[in-house]
Tab-separated table of C-alpha atoms in Angstrom:
chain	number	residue	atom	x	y	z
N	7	UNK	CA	-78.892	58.996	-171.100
N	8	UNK	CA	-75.470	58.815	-172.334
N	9	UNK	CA	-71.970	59.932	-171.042
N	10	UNK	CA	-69.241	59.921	-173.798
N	11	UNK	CA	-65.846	59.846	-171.770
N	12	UNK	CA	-62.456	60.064	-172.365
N	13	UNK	CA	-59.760	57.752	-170.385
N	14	UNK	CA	-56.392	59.455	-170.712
N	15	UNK	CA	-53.475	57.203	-169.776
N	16	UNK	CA	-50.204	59.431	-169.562
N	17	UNK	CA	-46.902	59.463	-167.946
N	18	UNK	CA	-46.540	62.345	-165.530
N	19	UNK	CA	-43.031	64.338	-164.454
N	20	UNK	CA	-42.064	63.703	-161.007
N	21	UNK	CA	-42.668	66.761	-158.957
N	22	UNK	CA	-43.440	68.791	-162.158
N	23	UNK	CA	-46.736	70.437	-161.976
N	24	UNK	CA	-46.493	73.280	-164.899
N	25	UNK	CA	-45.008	70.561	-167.276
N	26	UNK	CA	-47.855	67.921	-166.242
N	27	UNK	CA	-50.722	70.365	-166.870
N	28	UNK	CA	-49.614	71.528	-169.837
N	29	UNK	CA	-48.835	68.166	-171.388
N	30	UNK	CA	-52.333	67.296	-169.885
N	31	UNK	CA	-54.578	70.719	-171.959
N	32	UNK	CA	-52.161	69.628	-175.094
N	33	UNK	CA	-54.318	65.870	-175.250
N	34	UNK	CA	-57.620	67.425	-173.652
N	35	UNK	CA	-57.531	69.944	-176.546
N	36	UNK	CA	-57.429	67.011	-179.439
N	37	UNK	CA	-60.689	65.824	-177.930
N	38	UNK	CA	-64.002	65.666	-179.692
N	39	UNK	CA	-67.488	64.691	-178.821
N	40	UNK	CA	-66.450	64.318	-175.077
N	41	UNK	CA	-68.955	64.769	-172.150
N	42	UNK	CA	-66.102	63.769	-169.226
N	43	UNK	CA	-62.308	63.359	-169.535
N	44	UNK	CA	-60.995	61.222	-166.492
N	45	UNK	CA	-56.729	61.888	-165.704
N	46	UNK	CA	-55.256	59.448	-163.546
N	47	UNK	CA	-54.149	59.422	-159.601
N	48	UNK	CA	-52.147	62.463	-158.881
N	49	UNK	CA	-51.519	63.531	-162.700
N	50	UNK	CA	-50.055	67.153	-161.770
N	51	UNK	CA	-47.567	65.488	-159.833
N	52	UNK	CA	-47.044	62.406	-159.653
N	53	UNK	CA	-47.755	59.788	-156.564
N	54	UNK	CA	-46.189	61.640	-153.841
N	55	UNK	CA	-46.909	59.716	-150.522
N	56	UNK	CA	-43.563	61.246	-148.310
N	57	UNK	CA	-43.712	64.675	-148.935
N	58	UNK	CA	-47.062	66.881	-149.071
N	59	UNK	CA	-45.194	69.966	-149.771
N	60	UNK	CA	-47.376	70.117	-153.501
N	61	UNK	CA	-50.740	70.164	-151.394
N	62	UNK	CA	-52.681	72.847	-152.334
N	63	UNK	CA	-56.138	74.383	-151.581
N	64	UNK	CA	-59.091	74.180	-153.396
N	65	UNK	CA	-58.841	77.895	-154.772
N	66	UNK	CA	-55.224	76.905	-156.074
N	67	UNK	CA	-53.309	76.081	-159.480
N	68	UNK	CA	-54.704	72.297	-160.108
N	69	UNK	CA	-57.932	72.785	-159.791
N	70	UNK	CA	-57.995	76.186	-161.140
N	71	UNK	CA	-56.667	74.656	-164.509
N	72	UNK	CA	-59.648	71.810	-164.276
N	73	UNK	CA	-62.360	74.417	-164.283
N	74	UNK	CA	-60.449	76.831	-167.030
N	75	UNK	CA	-60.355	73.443	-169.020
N	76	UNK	CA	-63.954	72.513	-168.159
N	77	UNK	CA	-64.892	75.944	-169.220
N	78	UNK	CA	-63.229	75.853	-172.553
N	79	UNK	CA	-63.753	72.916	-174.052
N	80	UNK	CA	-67.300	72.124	-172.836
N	81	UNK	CA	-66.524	68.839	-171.275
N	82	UNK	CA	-65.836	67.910	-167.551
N	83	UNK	CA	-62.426	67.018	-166.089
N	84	UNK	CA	-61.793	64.720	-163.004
N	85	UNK	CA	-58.730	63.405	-161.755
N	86	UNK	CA	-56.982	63.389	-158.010
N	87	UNK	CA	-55.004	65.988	-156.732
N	88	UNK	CA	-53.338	67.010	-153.493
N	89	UNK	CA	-55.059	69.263	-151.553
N	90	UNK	CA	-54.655	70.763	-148.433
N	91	UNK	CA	-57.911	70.962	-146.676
N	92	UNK	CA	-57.485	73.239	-143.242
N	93	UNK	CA	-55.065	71.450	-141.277
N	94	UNK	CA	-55.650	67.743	-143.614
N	95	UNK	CA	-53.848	66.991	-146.740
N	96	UNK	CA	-55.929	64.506	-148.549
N	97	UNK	CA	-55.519	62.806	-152.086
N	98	UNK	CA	-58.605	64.313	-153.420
N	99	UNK	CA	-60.655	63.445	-156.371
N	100	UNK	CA	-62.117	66.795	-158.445
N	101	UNK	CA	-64.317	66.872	-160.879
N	102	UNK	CA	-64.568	69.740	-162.545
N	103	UNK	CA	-67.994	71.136	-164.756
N	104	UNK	CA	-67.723	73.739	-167.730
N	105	UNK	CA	-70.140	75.783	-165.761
N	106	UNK	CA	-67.111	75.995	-163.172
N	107	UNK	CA	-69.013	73.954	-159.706
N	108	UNK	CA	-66.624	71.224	-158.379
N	109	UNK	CA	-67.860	67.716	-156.913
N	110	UNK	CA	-65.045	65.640	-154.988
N	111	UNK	CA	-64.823	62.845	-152.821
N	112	UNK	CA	-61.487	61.831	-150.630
N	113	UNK	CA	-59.812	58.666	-150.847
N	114	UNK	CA	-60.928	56.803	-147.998
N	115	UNK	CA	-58.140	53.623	-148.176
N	116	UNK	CA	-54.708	54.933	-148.385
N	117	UNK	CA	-52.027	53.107	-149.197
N	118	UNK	CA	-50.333	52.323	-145.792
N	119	UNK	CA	-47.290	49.990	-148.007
N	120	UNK	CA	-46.425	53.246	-149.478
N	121	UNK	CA	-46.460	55.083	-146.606
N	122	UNK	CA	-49.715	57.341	-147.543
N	123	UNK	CA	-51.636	57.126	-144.610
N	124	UNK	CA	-48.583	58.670	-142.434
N	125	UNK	CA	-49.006	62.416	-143.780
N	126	UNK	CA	-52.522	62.041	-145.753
N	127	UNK	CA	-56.276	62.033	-144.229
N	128	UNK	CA	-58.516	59.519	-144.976
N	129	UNK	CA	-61.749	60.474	-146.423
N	130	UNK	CA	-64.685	60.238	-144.330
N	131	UNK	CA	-67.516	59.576	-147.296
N	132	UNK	CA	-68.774	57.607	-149.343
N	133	UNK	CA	-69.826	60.312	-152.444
N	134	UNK	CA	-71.796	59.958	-155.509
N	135	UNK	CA	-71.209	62.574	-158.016
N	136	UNK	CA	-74.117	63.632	-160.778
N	137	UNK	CA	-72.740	64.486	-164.411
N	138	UNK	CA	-74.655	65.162	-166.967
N	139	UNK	CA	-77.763	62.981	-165.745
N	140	UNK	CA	-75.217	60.287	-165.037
N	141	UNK	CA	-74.266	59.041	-161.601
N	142	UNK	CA	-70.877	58.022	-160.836
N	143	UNK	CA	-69.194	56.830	-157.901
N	144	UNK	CA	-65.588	58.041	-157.259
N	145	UNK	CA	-63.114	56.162	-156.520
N	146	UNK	CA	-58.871	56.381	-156.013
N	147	UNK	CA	-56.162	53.566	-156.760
N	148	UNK	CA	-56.086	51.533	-153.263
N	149	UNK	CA	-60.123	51.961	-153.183
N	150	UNK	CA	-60.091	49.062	-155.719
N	151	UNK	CA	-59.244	46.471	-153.012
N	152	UNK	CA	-62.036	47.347	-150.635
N	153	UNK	CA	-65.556	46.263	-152.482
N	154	UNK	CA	-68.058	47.115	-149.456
N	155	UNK	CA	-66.634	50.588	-150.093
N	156	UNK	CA	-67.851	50.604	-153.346
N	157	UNK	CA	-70.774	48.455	-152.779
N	158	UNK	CA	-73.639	49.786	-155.429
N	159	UNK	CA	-77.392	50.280	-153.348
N	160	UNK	CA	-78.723	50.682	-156.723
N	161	UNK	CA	-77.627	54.698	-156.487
N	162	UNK	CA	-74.956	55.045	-159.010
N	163	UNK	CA	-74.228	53.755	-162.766
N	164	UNK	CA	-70.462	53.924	-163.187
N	165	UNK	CA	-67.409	53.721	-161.225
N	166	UNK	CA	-64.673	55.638	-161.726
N	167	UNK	CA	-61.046	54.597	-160.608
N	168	UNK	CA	-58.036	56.771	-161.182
N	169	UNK	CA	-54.809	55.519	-160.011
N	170	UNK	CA	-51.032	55.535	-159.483
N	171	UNK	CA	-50.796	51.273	-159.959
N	172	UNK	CA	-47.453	50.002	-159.977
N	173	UNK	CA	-46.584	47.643	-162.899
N	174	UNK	CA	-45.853	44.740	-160.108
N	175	UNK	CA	-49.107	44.803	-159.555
N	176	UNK	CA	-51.156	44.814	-162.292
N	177	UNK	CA	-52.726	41.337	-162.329
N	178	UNK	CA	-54.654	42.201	-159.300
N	179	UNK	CA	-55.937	45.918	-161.477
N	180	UNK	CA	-56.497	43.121	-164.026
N	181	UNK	CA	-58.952	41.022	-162.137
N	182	UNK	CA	-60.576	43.569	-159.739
N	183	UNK	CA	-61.824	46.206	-162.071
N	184	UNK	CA	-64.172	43.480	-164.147
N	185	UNK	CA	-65.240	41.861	-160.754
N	186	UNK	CA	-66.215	45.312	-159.571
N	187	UNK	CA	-68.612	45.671	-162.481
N	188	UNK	CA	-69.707	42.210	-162.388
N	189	UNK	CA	-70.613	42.542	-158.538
N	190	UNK	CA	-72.310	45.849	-158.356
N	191	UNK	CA	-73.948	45.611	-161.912
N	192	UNK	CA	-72.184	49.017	-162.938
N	193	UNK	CA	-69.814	50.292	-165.441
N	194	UNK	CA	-66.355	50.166	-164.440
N	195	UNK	CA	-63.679	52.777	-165.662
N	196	UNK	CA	-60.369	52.547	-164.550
N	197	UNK	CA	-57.517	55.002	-165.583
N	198	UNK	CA	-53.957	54.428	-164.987
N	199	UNK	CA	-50.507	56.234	-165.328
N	200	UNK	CA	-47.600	54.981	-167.535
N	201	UNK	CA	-43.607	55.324	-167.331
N	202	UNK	CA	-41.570	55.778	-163.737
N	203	UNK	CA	-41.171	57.694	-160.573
N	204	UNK	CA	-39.008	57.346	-157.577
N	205	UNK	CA	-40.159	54.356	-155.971
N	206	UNK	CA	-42.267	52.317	-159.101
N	207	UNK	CA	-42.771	51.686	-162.591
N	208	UNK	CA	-46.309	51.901	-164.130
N	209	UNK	CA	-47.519	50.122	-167.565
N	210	UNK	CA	-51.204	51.441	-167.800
N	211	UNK	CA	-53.725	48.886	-168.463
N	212	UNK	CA	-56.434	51.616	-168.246
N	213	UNK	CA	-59.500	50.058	-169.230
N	214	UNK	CA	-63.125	49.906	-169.092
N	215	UNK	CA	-65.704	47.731	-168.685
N	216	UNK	CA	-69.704	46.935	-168.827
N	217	UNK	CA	-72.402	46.033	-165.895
N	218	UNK	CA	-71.563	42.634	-166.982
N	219	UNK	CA	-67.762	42.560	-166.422
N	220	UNK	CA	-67.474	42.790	-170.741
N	221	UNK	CA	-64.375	44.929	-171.659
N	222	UNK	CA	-65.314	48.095	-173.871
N	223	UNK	CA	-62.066	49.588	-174.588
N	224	UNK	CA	-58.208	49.068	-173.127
N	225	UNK	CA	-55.197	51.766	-173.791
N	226	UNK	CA	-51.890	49.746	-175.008
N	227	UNK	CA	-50.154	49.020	-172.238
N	228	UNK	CA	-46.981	50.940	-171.738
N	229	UNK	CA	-48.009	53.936	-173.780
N	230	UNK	CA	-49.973	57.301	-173.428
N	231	UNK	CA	-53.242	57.099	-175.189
N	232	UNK	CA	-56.779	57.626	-175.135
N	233	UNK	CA	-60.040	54.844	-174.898
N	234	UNK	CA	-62.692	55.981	-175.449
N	235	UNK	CA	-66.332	54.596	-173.652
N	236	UNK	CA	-69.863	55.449	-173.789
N	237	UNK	CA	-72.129	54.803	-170.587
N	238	UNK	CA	-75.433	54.143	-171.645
N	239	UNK	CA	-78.215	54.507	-168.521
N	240	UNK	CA	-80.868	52.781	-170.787
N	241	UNK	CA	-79.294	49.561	-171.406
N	242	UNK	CA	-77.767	49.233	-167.856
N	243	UNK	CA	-81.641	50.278	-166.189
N	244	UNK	CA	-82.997	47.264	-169.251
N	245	UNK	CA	-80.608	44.797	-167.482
N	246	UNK	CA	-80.764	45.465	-164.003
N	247	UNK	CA	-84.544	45.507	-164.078
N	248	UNK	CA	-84.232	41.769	-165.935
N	249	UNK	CA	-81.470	40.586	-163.621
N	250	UNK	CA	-82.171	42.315	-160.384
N	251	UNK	CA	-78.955	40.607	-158.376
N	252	UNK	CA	-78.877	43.936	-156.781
N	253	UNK	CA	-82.252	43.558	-155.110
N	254	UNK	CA	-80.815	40.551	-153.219
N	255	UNK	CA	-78.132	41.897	-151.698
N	256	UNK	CA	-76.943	41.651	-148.031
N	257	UNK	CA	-78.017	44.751	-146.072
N	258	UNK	CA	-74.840	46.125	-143.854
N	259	UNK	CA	-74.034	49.184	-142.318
N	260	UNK	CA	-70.100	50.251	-142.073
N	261	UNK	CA	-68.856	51.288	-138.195
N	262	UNK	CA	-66.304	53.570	-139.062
């Protein structure tokens, strides 16, 4: 089985959700041949982490425009969005199918530094998400830091990691999304915003990698663009039943 995707690295408008979007269809409509295309952390809006006042439900604009793009070009759409949830707000990751169903998964480690965690819910799960015959594990920004989180028990082939990552702190996106790969024998995909908002600036460095930490593609750093990365189930099921690390694993069980 293979998954063609699409990792878009763009700069978003502050606060700006009609310009974002439309920006967003403009590059989703130049794509070919794409099973998935994967936005980064927040793309309608931007990293907002003191004011939830762009939350929306599930039913409203954001995702609405995921599934009308799903539905149009074919291809599934994923990316985080703020969503308000009953009384919780939480940085949600959607991934949007062309036959219109939604898989999501909340971010679970929010960024406390940036004051995230003071109007946002954690998530409570761990979720895989099926596309296409592929598994993928969801995953948002601060996530990266936290491996048990994304620990692989042999149930998922690909990690996905959108994200709002300052350019201060890119060595650490640098060395963490090959480890992850490395470590749970998985793709890694990592998409990342450029340009500036309030508080940061952001240089990209979206990237992808193999189950054995090998880098498959990388966006120019500092500029929107497009990589481009095939997950291939057959070659990553070949190695992992030749070097079953996995199998060896320490057995844990997280408390909260």
């Amino acid at each position: 089985m293979q998954l063609r995707t699409a990792l878009i690295q763009t700069d978003i408008c502050w606060g700006d959700r009609q310009a974002n979007l439309a920006a967003a269809e403009r590059r989703l409509r130049t794509l070919e041949e794409t099973d998935l295309a994967l936005l980064p952390e927040m793309f309608a809006t931007g990293f907002m982490t003191g004011d939830v006042s762009a939350a929306e439900p599930m039913t409203g604009e954001t995702v609405g425009w995921m599934r009308r793009m799903a539905c149009e070009t074919g291809m599934a759409v994923a990316g985080s969005v703020i969503v308000r949830d009953g009384e919780r707000v939480c940085n949600r990751f959607v991934l949007a199918e062309a036959d219109g169903s939604l898989a999501w998964y909340d971010k679970r480690h929010l960024f406390s530094f940036g004051g995230e965690d003071r109007l946002y819910a954690p998530g409570r799960e761990r979720r895989v998400i099926g596309c296409r015959g592929v598994r993928l594990l969801p995953q948002i920004c601060y996530d990266l830091r936290f491996p048990i989180w994304s620990r692989n028990r042999n149930d998922y082939d690909a990690i996905l990691y959108v994200a709002s990552w300052p350019a201060g702190r890119m060595a650490a996106w640098d060395i963490l999304l090959p480890a992850r790969a490395v470590e749970n024998q998985a793709y890694v995909l990592g998409v990342n915003r450029v340009g500036t908002d309030p508080t940061a600036r952001y240089d990209g460095h979206t990237a992808a990698f193999d189950f054995l930490g090998r880098p498959l593609g990388r966006v120019p750093d500092g500029r929107e663009g497009v990589v481009r990365v095939t997950i291939d189930t057959e070659a990553l099921a070949a190695f992992r039943d030749r070097f079953r690390a996995w199998a060896d694993a320490d057995d844990f069980e997280l408390l909260r």
